[in-house]
Coordinates of C-alpha atoms in Angstrom, one line a residue:
M1 CA -0.1 0.1 0.1
N2 CA 1.1 3.4 -0.7
A3 CA 2.8 5.0 2.4
T4 CA 0.7 8.4 1.8
L5 CA -2.7 6.3 2.0
A6 CA -1.6 4.2 4.7
G7 CA -0.8 7.3 6.8
W8 CA -4.2 8.8 5.9
L9 CA -5.8 5.6 6.8
Q10 CA -4.6 5.3 9.9
I11 CA -5.3 8.8 11.1
I12 CA -8.8 8.6 9.8
A13 CA -9.3 5.4 11.8
L14 CA -7.7 6.9 14.8
V15 CA -10.1 10.0 14.8
G16 CA -12.8 7.8 14.2
A17 CA -12.2 5.5 17.0
L18 CA -11.8 8.4 19.4
A19 CA -14.8 10.1 18.1
L20 CA -16.6 6.5 18.9
T21 CA -15.6 6.3 22.3
F22 CA -15.7 10.1 23.2
R23 CA -19.2 10.1 24.4
P24 CA -19.6 6.5 26.1
L25 CA -16.3 7.0 28.1
G26 CA -16.9 10.5 29.1
D27 CA -19.9 9.5 30.5
Y28 CA -19.1 6.8 32.1
M29 CA -16.1 8.7 34.2
A30 CA -18.9 11.3 34.9
H31 CA -20.8 8.5 36.5
V32 CA -17.7 7.0 38.3
L33 CA -17.0 10.5 39.7
T34 CA -20.5 11.3 40.8
S35 CA -22.1 8.0 41.9
P36 CA -23.3 7.9 45.5
R37 CA -22.6 4.3 45.5
H38 CA -19.4 2.0 46.7
W39 CA -18.4 -0.9 45.4
R40 CA -17.6 -3.9 47.5
A41 CA -13.8 -3.8 46.6
E42 CA -13.7 -0.3 47.2
R43 CA -14.9 -0.6 50.7
L44 CA -12.6 -3.2 51.3
V45 CA -9.8 -0.2 50.1
Y46 CA -11.5 2.3 52.3
R47 CA -11.7 -0.3 55.7
A48 CA -7.9 -0.9 55.2
G49 CA -6.8 2.7 54.9
G50 CA -9.0 4.0 57.7
V51 CA -10.8 6.1 55.3
H52 CA -14.4 7.4 55.3
P53 CA -15.0 8.1 51.7
D54 CA -18.4 9.9 52.4
T55 CA -16.6 12.6 54.4
E56 CA -16.0 15.5 52.0
Q57 CA -12.7 17.4 52.5
T58 CA -12.0 21.1 51.8
W59 CA -9.6 22.1 49.3
P60 CA -6.6 22.2 51.9
G61 CA -7.6 18.9 52.9
Y62 CA -8.0 17.4 49.8
L63 CA -4.4 18.7 49.2
R64 CA -2.8 17.3 52.1
S65 CA -4.3 13.8 51.4
L66 CA -2.9 13.9 47.9
L67 CA 0.8 15.2 49.1
A68 CA 0.8 12.7 51.8
F69 CA -0.1 9.6 49.5
S70 CA 2.4 11.0 47.0
V71 CA 5.5 11.4 49.5
V72 CA 4.8 8.1 50.9
S73 CA 4.8 6.7 47.1
V74 CA 8.1 8.5 46.4
L75 CA 9.5 6.9 49.8
F76 CA 8.4 3.6 49.2
L77 CA 9.6 3.4 45.7
Y78 CA 12.9 4.9 46.5
G79 CA 13.1 1.9 48.9
F80 CA 12.2 -0.7 46.3
L81 CA 14.7 0.8 44.0
R82 CA 17.6 0.8 46.5
L83 CA 16.4 -2.9 47.8
Q84 CA 15.7 -4.3 44.7
S85 CA 19.0 -6.8 44.7
H86 CA 17.4 -8.9 47.6
L87 CA 14.1 -9.2 46.0
L88 CA 12.2 -11.7 43.8
L89 CA 12.6 -11.8 40.4
S90 CA 15.6 -9.6 40.7
L91 CA 17.1 -10.9 37.5
G92 CA 20.6 -10.2 39.1
T93 CA 20.2 -6.4 39.0
K94 CA 22.0 -4.3 41.5
P95 CA 20.3 -1.4 43.6
L96 CA 20.1 1.9 41.6
A97 CA 22.3 4.7 42.7
P98 CA 21.1 7.1 45.5
D99 CA 20.5 9.9 43.0
L100 CA 19.0 7.7 40.3
S101 CA 16.7 6.2 42.6
F102 CA 15.4 9.7 43.6
N103 CA 14.8 10.8 39.9
T104 CA 13.2 7.3 39.3
A105 CA 10.7 7.4 42.2
A106 CA 10.0 11.1 41.4
S107 CA 9.8 10.3 37.8
F108 CA 7.0 7.8 38.3
V109 CA 5.1 9.4 41.2
T110 CA 4.6 12.6 39.1
N111 CA 3.3 10.6 36.1
T112 CA 6.5 12.0 34.2
N113 CA 8.4 8.4 33.8
W114 CA 11.7 9.9 32.6
Q115 CA 14.2 7.1 32.6
A116 CA 17.6 7.9 33.0
Y117 CA 18.4 4.1 33.2
S118 CA 18.4 1.0 30.7
G119 CA 15.0 -0.6 31.5
E120 CA 15.9 -4.0 30.6
S121 CA 19.4 -4.3 32.3
A122 CA 18.7 -2.2 35.5
M123 CA 14.9 -3.3 36.7
G124 CA 14.0 -6.7 37.9
H125 CA 10.3 -8.2 37.3
L126 CA 9.1 -7.5 40.7
V127 CA 10.2 -4.0 40.7
Q128 CA 8.7 -3.3 37.5
M129 CA 5.4 -4.8 38.5
A130 CA 4.9 -3.7 42.0
G131 CA 6.9 -0.5 41.7
L132 CA 6.6 1.1 38.7
A133 CA 3.5 -0.4 37.2
V134 CA 1.7 0.5 40.1
Q135 CA 2.6 4.1 40.2
N136 CA 1.6 4.2 36.5
F137 CA -2.0 3.4 37.9
V138 CA -2.0 5.9 40.7
S139 CA -0.6 8.9 39.4
A140 CA -2.7 8.9 36.3
A141 CA -5.7 8.5 39.1
V142 CA -4.3 11.6 41.1
G143 CA -4.3 13.7 38.0
I144 CA -8.1 12.6 37.3
A145 CA -9.0 13.2 41.0
V146 CA -7.5 17.0 40.8
V147 CA -9.6 17.8 37.5
A148 CA -12.8 16.1 39.4
A149 CA -12.3 18.8 42.5
L150 CA -11.8 21.6 40.2
I151 CA -15.0 20.6 38.1
R152 CA -16.8 20.4 41.5
G153 CA -15.8 24.0 42.2
F154 CA -17.4 25.3 39.3
T155 CA -20.7 22.9 40.0
R156 CA -21.1 23.7 43.6
R157 CA -22.6 26.7 45.8
R158 CA -21.9 28.3 49.0
T159 CA -19.6 25.5 50.2
D160 CA -15.6 24.9 51.0
R161 CA -15.7 21.1 50.1
V162 CA -14.6 19.7 46.8
G163 CA -14.8 16.2 47.4
N164 CA -12.9 13.2 48.9
F165 CA -9.7 12.4 47.7
W166 CA -9.4 8.7 48.6
Q167 CA -12.7 8.1 46.9
D168 CA -11.8 9.5 44.0
L169 CA -8.5 8.0 43.5
T170 CA -9.9 4.4 44.1
R171 CA -12.7 4.8 41.8
V172 CA -10.8 5.9 38.9
V173 CA -8.2 3.0 39.7
L174 CA -10.9 0.3 40.3
R175 CA -13.6 1.4 37.7
V176 CA -11.5 3.0 35.0
L177 CA -7.8 2.5 34.5
L178 CA -7.7 -1.1 35.9
P179 CA -10.5 -2.6 33.9
I180 CA -9.8 -1.1 30.4
S181 CA -5.9 -1.9 31.1
L182 CA -6.9 -5.7 31.4
L183 CA -8.5 -5.6 28.1
M184 CA -6.1 -3.9 26.3
A185 CA -3.3 -6.0 27.8
V186 CA -5.0 -9.1 26.5
V187 CA -5.4 -7.3 23.2
L188 CA -1.6 -6.6 22.9
V189 CA -0.7 -10.0 23.8
A190 CA -2.7 -11.4 21.2
A191 CA -1.1 -9.1 18.8
G192 CA 2.4 -10.5 19.7
T193 CA 3.8 -8.2 22.8
V194 CA 5.4 -10.2 25.3
E195 CA 4.2 -11.1 28.7
N196 CA 5.9 -13.8 30.4
F197 CA 8.5 -14.1 33.6
H198 CA 11.4 -15.2 31.8
G199 CA 15.0 -14.1 32.6
F200 CA 17.8 -13.0 30.1
E201 CA 18.1 -14.7 27.0
S202 CA 20.9 -14.3 24.2
I203 CA 19.7 -13.6 21.2
T204 CA 21.7 -13.0 17.5
T205 CA 21.0 -9.8 16.0
I206 CA 20.9 -8.6 12.3
A207 CA 24.6 -7.9 12.4
G208 CA 25.7 -11.2 13.8
Q209 CA 26.2 -10.0 17.4
H210 CA 25.1 -11.7 20.5
Q211 CA 22.7 -9.4 22.8
S212 CA 21.1 -10.7 26.2
V213 CA 17.3 -9.5 26.3
P214 CA 14.9 -10.3 29.1
G215 CA 11.4 -11.5 28.8
G216 CA 9.1 -10.0 31.3
P217 CA 5.2 -8.7 32.0
V218 CA 5.7 -6.3 29.3
A219 CA 2.1 -6.1 27.9
S220 CA 0.6 -5.4 31.2
Q221 CA 2.6 -2.6 31.9
E222 CA 2.5 -1.3 28.2
A223 CA -1.4 -0.8 28.3
I224 CA -1.6 1.3 31.5
K225 CA 1.8 2.9 30.2
E226 CA 0.0 4.4 27.4
L227 CA -3.6 4.6 29.1
G228 CA -2.6 6.6 32.0
T229 CA -0.1 8.9 29.7
N230 CA 2.8 7.6 31.8
G231 CA 5.3 6.6 29.2
G232 CA 7.8 4.6 30.8
G233 CA 9.2 1.9 28.7
F234 CA 9.9 -1.8 30.0
Y235 CA 12.8 -1.6 27.6
N236 CA 15.5 1.4 26.9
A237 CA 13.9 1.7 23.4
N238 CA 10.4 2.5 24.8
S239 CA 7.7 1.7 21.9
A240 CA 10.1 1.2 19.5
H241 CA 11.5 -2.2 20.9
P242 CA 9.5 -5.0 19.0
F243 CA 8.9 -6.7 22.2
E244 CA 6.8 -3.7 23.6
N245 CA 5.3 -2.6 20.0
P246 CA 6.0 -5.2 17.8
N247 CA 3.8 -4.2 14.6
P248 CA 1.8 -1.1 13.0
F249 CA -1.5 -2.6 14.6
T250 CA -0.2 -2.3 18.1
D251 CA 1.5 1.0 17.1
W252 CA -1.7 2.6 16.2
L253 CA -3.4 1.1 19.3
E254 CA -1.3 2.6 21.7
I255 CA -1.6 6.0 20.1
Y256 CA -5.2 5.7 20.6
L257 CA -4.7 4.4 24.2
L258 CA -2.8 7.4 25.0
L259 CA -5.2 9.9 23.7
V260 CA -8.4 8.2 24.5
I261 CA -8.9 9.2 28.2
G262 CA -8.0 12.7 27.4
F263 CA -10.2 13.5 24.6
A264 CA -12.9 12.1 26.6
L265 CA -12.6 13.9 29.9
P266 CA -13.9 17.2 28.2
R267 CA -17.2 14.9 28.0
T268 CA -16.9 14.1 31.5
F269 CA -16.6 17.9 32.2
G270 CA -19.6 18.9 30.1
R271 CA -22.0 16.0 32.0
M272 CA -20.7 17.0 35.3
V273 CA -21.6 20.8 35.0
G274 CA -24.7 20.0 33.2
D275 CA -24.0 21.7 29.6
N276 CA -22.5 19.3 27.2
R277 CA -21.8 22.5 24.8
Q278 CA -18.9 23.1 27.4
G279 CA -17.2 20.0 26.8
Y280 CA -17.8 20.1 22.9
A281 CA -16.1 23.6 23.1
I282 CA -13.2 22.3 24.9
V283 CA -12.7 19.4 23.0
A284 CA -12.6 21.4 19.9
V285 CA -9.7 23.5 21.1
M286 CA -7.8 20.1 21.9
A287 CA -8.8 18.6 18.4
L288 CA -7.7 21.9 16.7
I289 CA -4.2 21.9 18.2
W290 CA -3.5 18.3 17.8
A291 CA -4.7 18.2 14.2
A292 CA -2.4 21.5 13.3
S293 CA 0.8 19.9 15.1
V294 CA 0.2 16.3 13.1
A295 CA 0.1 18.4 10.1
V296 CA 3.2 20.3 10.5
V297 CA 5.5 17.8 12.1
T298 CA 4.4 15.3 9.2
A299 CA 5.1 17.7 6.6
N300 CA 8.7 18.4 8.1
E301 CA 9.4 14.5 8.4
L302 CA 8.4 14.2 5.2
H303 CA 10.0 17.1 3.6
S304 CA 13.4 17.4 5.4
V305 CA 15.4 20.0 4.6
S306 CA 18.0 19.0 7.1
S307 CA 19.8 16.6 4.7
T308 CA 20.4 15.5 1.0
A309 CA 19.8 11.9 2.3
G310 CA 16.3 12.9 3.7
H311 CA 15.4 14.0 0.3
A312 CA 16.5 10.8 -1.5
A313 CA 14.9 8.4 1.0
G314 CA 11.5 10.5 0.6
G315 CA 11.7 12.2 4.2
M316 CA 13.6 11.9 7.2
L317 CA 14.1 8.4 8.2
E318 CA 16.8 8.8 10.6
G319 CA 15.9 7.4 13.9
K320 CA 12.6 5.9 12.7
E321 CA 11.3 2.2 12.8
Q322 CA 10.8 0.7 9.1
R323 CA 8.3 -1.0 10.9
F324 CA 6.2 2.2 11.3
G325 CA 7.7 4.7 8.8
I326 CA 7.4 8.6 8.8
W327 CA 3.8 8.8 9.2
A328 CA 3.3 6.5 12.3
S329 CA 6.5 8.0 13.6
A330 CA 5.3 11.6 13.4
L331 CA 1.6 10.7 14.8
F332 CA 3.1 8.9 17.8
A333 CA 5.7 12.1 18.3
V334 CA 2.8 14.6 18.3
S335 CA 0.4 12.5 20.4
T336 CA 3.3 11.6 23.1
T337 CA 4.2 15.3 23.3
L338 CA 0.7 16.5 23.6
T339 CA 0.0 14.6 26.3
S340 CA 2.0 13.6 29.5
C341 CA 3.5 10.4 28.0
G342 CA 7.2 10.0 27.4
A343 CA 6.5 7.1 25.3
I344 CA 8.4 7.2 22.1
N345 CA 8.3 4.9 19.0
S346 CA 11.1 7.0 17.2
A347 CA 14.3 8.9 18.2
H348 CA 13.1 12.5 18.9
D349 CA 16.5 13.8 18.7
S350 CA 16.5 12.6 14.8
L351 CA 13.5 14.6 14.3
T352 CA 14.1 17.5 12.0
P353 CA 14.9 21.0 13.6
G354 CA 10.9 22.1 12.7
G355 CA 9.6 18.6 14.1
G356 CA 11.6 18.1 17.1
G357 CA 11.1 22.0 17.8
L358 CA 7.3 21.5 17.7
A359 CA 7.4 18.5 20.1
I360 CA 9.3 20.9 22.6
F361 CA 6.4 23.6 22.0
N362 CA 3.7 20.9 22.1
M363 CA 4.9 20.5 25.8
M364 CA 5.3 23.8 26.5
L365 CA 1.7 24.3 25.6
G366 CA 1.3 22.5 28.8
E367 CA 0.3 19.4 27.1
I368 CA -3.6 20.4 27.1
A369 CA -4.3 18.9 23.4
P370 CA -5.7 16.6 24.9
G371 CA -2.9 16.4 27.6
G372 CA -2.8 13.9 30.7
T373 CA -4.9 12.0 32.3
G374 CA -6.9 14.8 34.3
S375 CA -3.8 17.2 34.2
G376 CA -4.6 18.0 30.3
L377 CA -8.3 19.2 31.2
Y378 CA -7.3 21.1 34.3
G379 CA -4.4 22.9 32.3
I380 CA -7.1 23.8 29.3
L381 CA -9.7 24.9 32.2
I382 CA -7.3 27.3 33.7
L383 CA -6.6 28.9 30.3
A384 CA -10.3 28.9 29.8
V385 CA -10.6 31.0 32.8
V386 CA -7.8 33.6 31.6
A387 CA -9.5 33.7 28.2
V388 CA -12.6 34.6 29.9
F389 CA -10.9 37.2 31.8
I390 CA -9.4 38.6 29.1
A391 CA -12.9 39.0 26.9
G392 CA -14.3 40.5 30.3
L393 CA -11.6 43.1 30.1
M394 CA -12.5 44.0 26.3
V395 CA -15.9 44.7 27.1
G396 CA -15.6 46.2 30.6
R397 CA -17.6 43.6 32.2
T398 CA -16.6 41.4 35.3
P399 CA -15.9 38.0 33.6
E400 CA -18.0 35.0 34.8
Y401 CA -17.4 31.5 33.7
L402 CA -20.1 28.4 34.2
G403 CA -21.9 31.1 36.5
K404 CA -18.9 32.1 38.9
K405 CA -17.6 35.3 38.9
L406 CA -13.9 35.4 38.0
R407 CA -12.2 38.0 40.8
G408 CA -8.9 38.9 41.9
R409 CA -8.4 35.8 43.8
E410 CA -9.1 33.4 41.3
M411 CA -7.0 35.3 38.4
K412 CA -4.2 35.2 41.0
Y413 CA -4.6 31.2 41.3
A414 CA -4.7 30.9 37.4
S415 CA -2.0 33.4 36.9
L416 CA 0.5 31.3 39.2
Y417 CA -0.4 28.0 37.6
I418 CA 0.4 29.4 34.4
L419 CA 4.0 31.1 35.6
T420 CA 5.0 27.9 37.3
T421 CA 6.2 25.6 34.7
P422 CA 7.9 28.1 32.6
A423 CA 9.8 29.7 35.6
I424 CA 10.9 25.8 36.4
V425 CA 11.9 25.2 32.7
L426 CA 13.7 28.3 31.9
V427 CA 15.8 28.5 35.5
G428 CA 16.7 24.6 34.9
A429 CA 18.0 25.0 31.4
G430 CA 19.8 28.2 32.5
V431 CA 21.6 26.9 35.0
A432 CA 22.7 23.8 33.5
M433 CA 24.0 25.9 30.6
A434 CA 25.9 27.7 32.7
L435 CA 27.9 24.9 34.2
P436 CA 30.6 23.8 32.4
G437 CA 30.3 20.0 33.6
E438 CA 26.7 19.9 32.7
R439 CA 27.1 21.4 29.3
A440 CA 29.6 18.6 29.0
A441 CA 26.7 16.4 28.9
M442 CA 25.4 17.3 25.8
L443 CA 26.3 14.9 22.6
N444 CA 26.1 17.9 20.3
H445 CA 26.9 21.7 20.7
G446 CA 25.6 24.7 19.4
P447 CA 21.6 24.7 18.8
H448 CA 20.9 21.2 18.7
G449 CA 23.1 20.7 22.1
F450 CA 20.9 23.5 23.5
S451 CA 17.8 22.1 22.8
E452 CA 18.7 18.6 24.1
V453 CA 18.9 20.3 27.6
L454 CA 15.8 22.5 26.8
Y455 CA 14.0 19.4 26.1
A456 CA 15.1 17.7 29.1
F457 CA 13.7 20.4 31.4
T458 CA 10.5 20.9 29.4
S459 CA 9.8 17.1 29.6
A460 CA 10.5 17.0 33.3
A461 CA 8.5 20.3 34.4
N462 CA 5.6 19.2 32.0
N463 CA 5.6 15.8 33.4
N464 CA 6.2 14.2 29.6
G465 CA 9.4 12.1 30.1
S466 CA 10.4 11.9 26.6
A467 CA 13.8 13.0 25.7
F468 CA 16.3 13.8 23.1
A469 CA 18.6 11.0 23.3
G470 CA 22.0 13.1 23.0
L471 CA 21.9 14.4 26.6
S472 CA 23.6 12.1 29.1
A473 CA 21.6 12.7 31.7
D474 CA 22.5 10.0 34.1
T475 CA 24.7 12.5 36.3
A476 CA 24.3 13.1 40.1
W477 CA 23.4 16.7 39.1
Y478 CA 20.9 16.0 36.3
N479 CA 19.1 13.1 38.6
T480 CA 18.7 15.7 41.2
A481 CA 18.1 18.8 39.0
L482 CA 15.2 16.9 36.9
G483 CA 13.8 15.1 39.6
L484 CA 13.4 18.4 41.7
A485 CA 11.6 19.7 38.3
M486 CA 9.3 16.9 38.1
L487 CA 7.9 17.4 41.6
L488 CA 7.8 20.9 41.4
G489 CA 6.2 20.9 38.1
R490 CA 3.6 18.3 39.1
F491 CA 2.6 19.4 42.7
L492 CA 2.9 23.4 42.4
P493 CA 0.4 23.4 39.7
M494 CA -2.1 21.2 41.7
V495 CA -1.8 23.5 44.6
F496 CA -3.2 26.6 42.5
V497 CA -6.0 24.4 40.8
L498 CA -7.2 22.9 44.3
A499 CA -7.3 26.6 45.5
L500 CA -9.1 28.0 42.6
A501 CA -11.7 24.9 43.0
G502 CA -12.0 25.8 46.5
S503 CA -12.6 29.4 45.9
L504 CA -15.0 28.6 43.3
A505 CA -17.1 26.5 45.3
Q506 CA -17.6 29.2 47.9
Q507 CA -19.4 31.4 45.7
Q508 CA -23.3 31.7 44.7
P509 CA -23.7 31.5 41.1
V510 CA -24.8 34.4 39.0
P511 CA -27.6 34.2 36.6
V512 CA -27.0 34.4 32.8
T513 CA -27.7 37.5 31.4
A514 CA -27.7 39.1 27.8
G515 CA -24.2 40.3 28.3
T516 CA -22.6 36.6 29.7
L517 CA -19.9 35.6 27.1
P518 CA -21.0 32.3 25.7
T519 CA -18.2 30.0 26.4
Y520 CA -19.5 27.3 24.0
R521 CA -19.6 28.9 20.9
P522 CA -17.0 28.9 17.8
Q523 CA -15.9 32.5 18.8
F524 CA -14.9 31.2 22.5
V525 CA -13.2 28.0 20.5
G526 CA -10.9 30.8 18.6
L527 CA -10.2 32.8 21.6
L528 CA -9.2 30.1 23.8
S529 CA -6.9 28.8 20.9
A530 CA -5.4 32.4 20.7
V531 CA -4.8 32.8 24.4
I532 CA -3.0 29.3 24.6
L533 CA -0.8 30.4 21.7
V534 CA -0.2 33.7 22.8
V535 CA -0.1 33.6 26.8
V536 CA 1.8 30.3 26.9
G537 CA 3.5 29.6 23.8
L538 CA 5.2 33.2 23.4
T539 CA 6.4 32.6 26.9
Y540 CA 9.1 30.0 25.6
L541 CA 10.0 32.2 22.3
P542 CA 13.5 33.3 23.1
A543 CA 14.4 30.1 24.2
L544 CA 13.4 28.5 21.1
A545 CA 15.0 30.7 19.0
L546 CA 18.2 29.9 20.6
G547 CA 17.4 26.2 19.9
P548 CA 15.5 24.6 17.2
L549 CA 14.7 27.7 15.5
A550 CA 18.1 28.6 15.0
E551 CA 19.0 25.3 14.1
G552 CA 16.4 25.3 11.4
L553 CA 17.8 28.4 10.2
H554 CA 21.5 27.5 10.1

């Protein structure tokens, strides 16, 4: 089949599959987050944890529960990694160094899944299953829990309660993530993804060399890795490895999985606020950004201007799997950088300057199209608040969104949310470039070397996890700095989201009048899209000009 036709067919099939699941999955998640009934399994979890699920929390209480759970998770996973050589199914692996253990624990608890280690040689099976895969479930559920609290802030009146963190966390894991992951793991196994408990086996490569490769519980981790927009690979090559992603069908399925919850959550938002049109407006913005990004990255990779060899081959094939080709590699690269998922099926370091630059820019937008599980929706809702506020300034009217006034307090929380991640990215990258030892970790010099560092801090602070492979990031400094960037980039924004939720919940809704801005019409879709590009995107323009833009003009 012609590569162009095959590329268009996979995009059309992907859009069709997402459209088919948008409504049922979105409605189901709304039901999960609002149902008054508890499953028996959930009651057992609550009883074991001493939790009273029907006792609602204020936003500070919700935040304390979230932070306490995350701190315990970091400490548990850190200990797991330091002691793994003494555990079952360790396969003879050694304990990770303290700095690398901290980096990895912070990475998986924050839903970043940045990997400064080689998965197949550094991790035993028990750590992969009971450590990393467990965090894939709960870190994804934490993001959905936070956006549920924000939506309740819009829907409730005259209250200081935004829900119960433990109830939200448990329900999302048991009712949403676990059943879908089980089903998808079976599909992946049937399609050829590895799932066993084998140790290292010697294989002969195409070049005639011998290499030891372990089997393992790969498919079960691969399913939640994509569904929860986690991204950490069982193998170092991630979703480019044939044991994780054996053929074009599994590649398409993995792209679908990393997008499906993010695109369905706006429907959940519409159902919970009682106006499905609001959800349609949000998902329209997400779809516009995603489609534009797919078009630009695919065009850059097909019409490479960086090498004569690229023209001769019909596009930039360096760093891409022949099983997938340019179209599927570009589609995966866009989808993984527009979600908080670091999974890759090609080497992003080998993307053209335009393709690689847009991959960085996708993360800089806050990964909101559709973004990570939960984090993408609360990110774009914060930007919707800013868009409504700007529109209110234009007409000289106090802005309102979903019946709630956007006063100085709400705008301070939204502004702090928007400023936090760029500050972490730009300060981190600037410090790294100022230190000679950290500059030496760059494989390349000049604009591309700077792009490697910029990509690393952008990926860490936005909890993405993908990387330009040219940066040797497994050093004590990078492990510590990037680990801190992941923690700050994950939890500081959550503080402002929950504070905004609490502030909104305390308000009495105001009635809709002739002067109220309709936030479901195409005009608002255009306004929100413009705000995303101007308010967020242009924040990073000077840094991009030093990296991928300069490289593209070189």
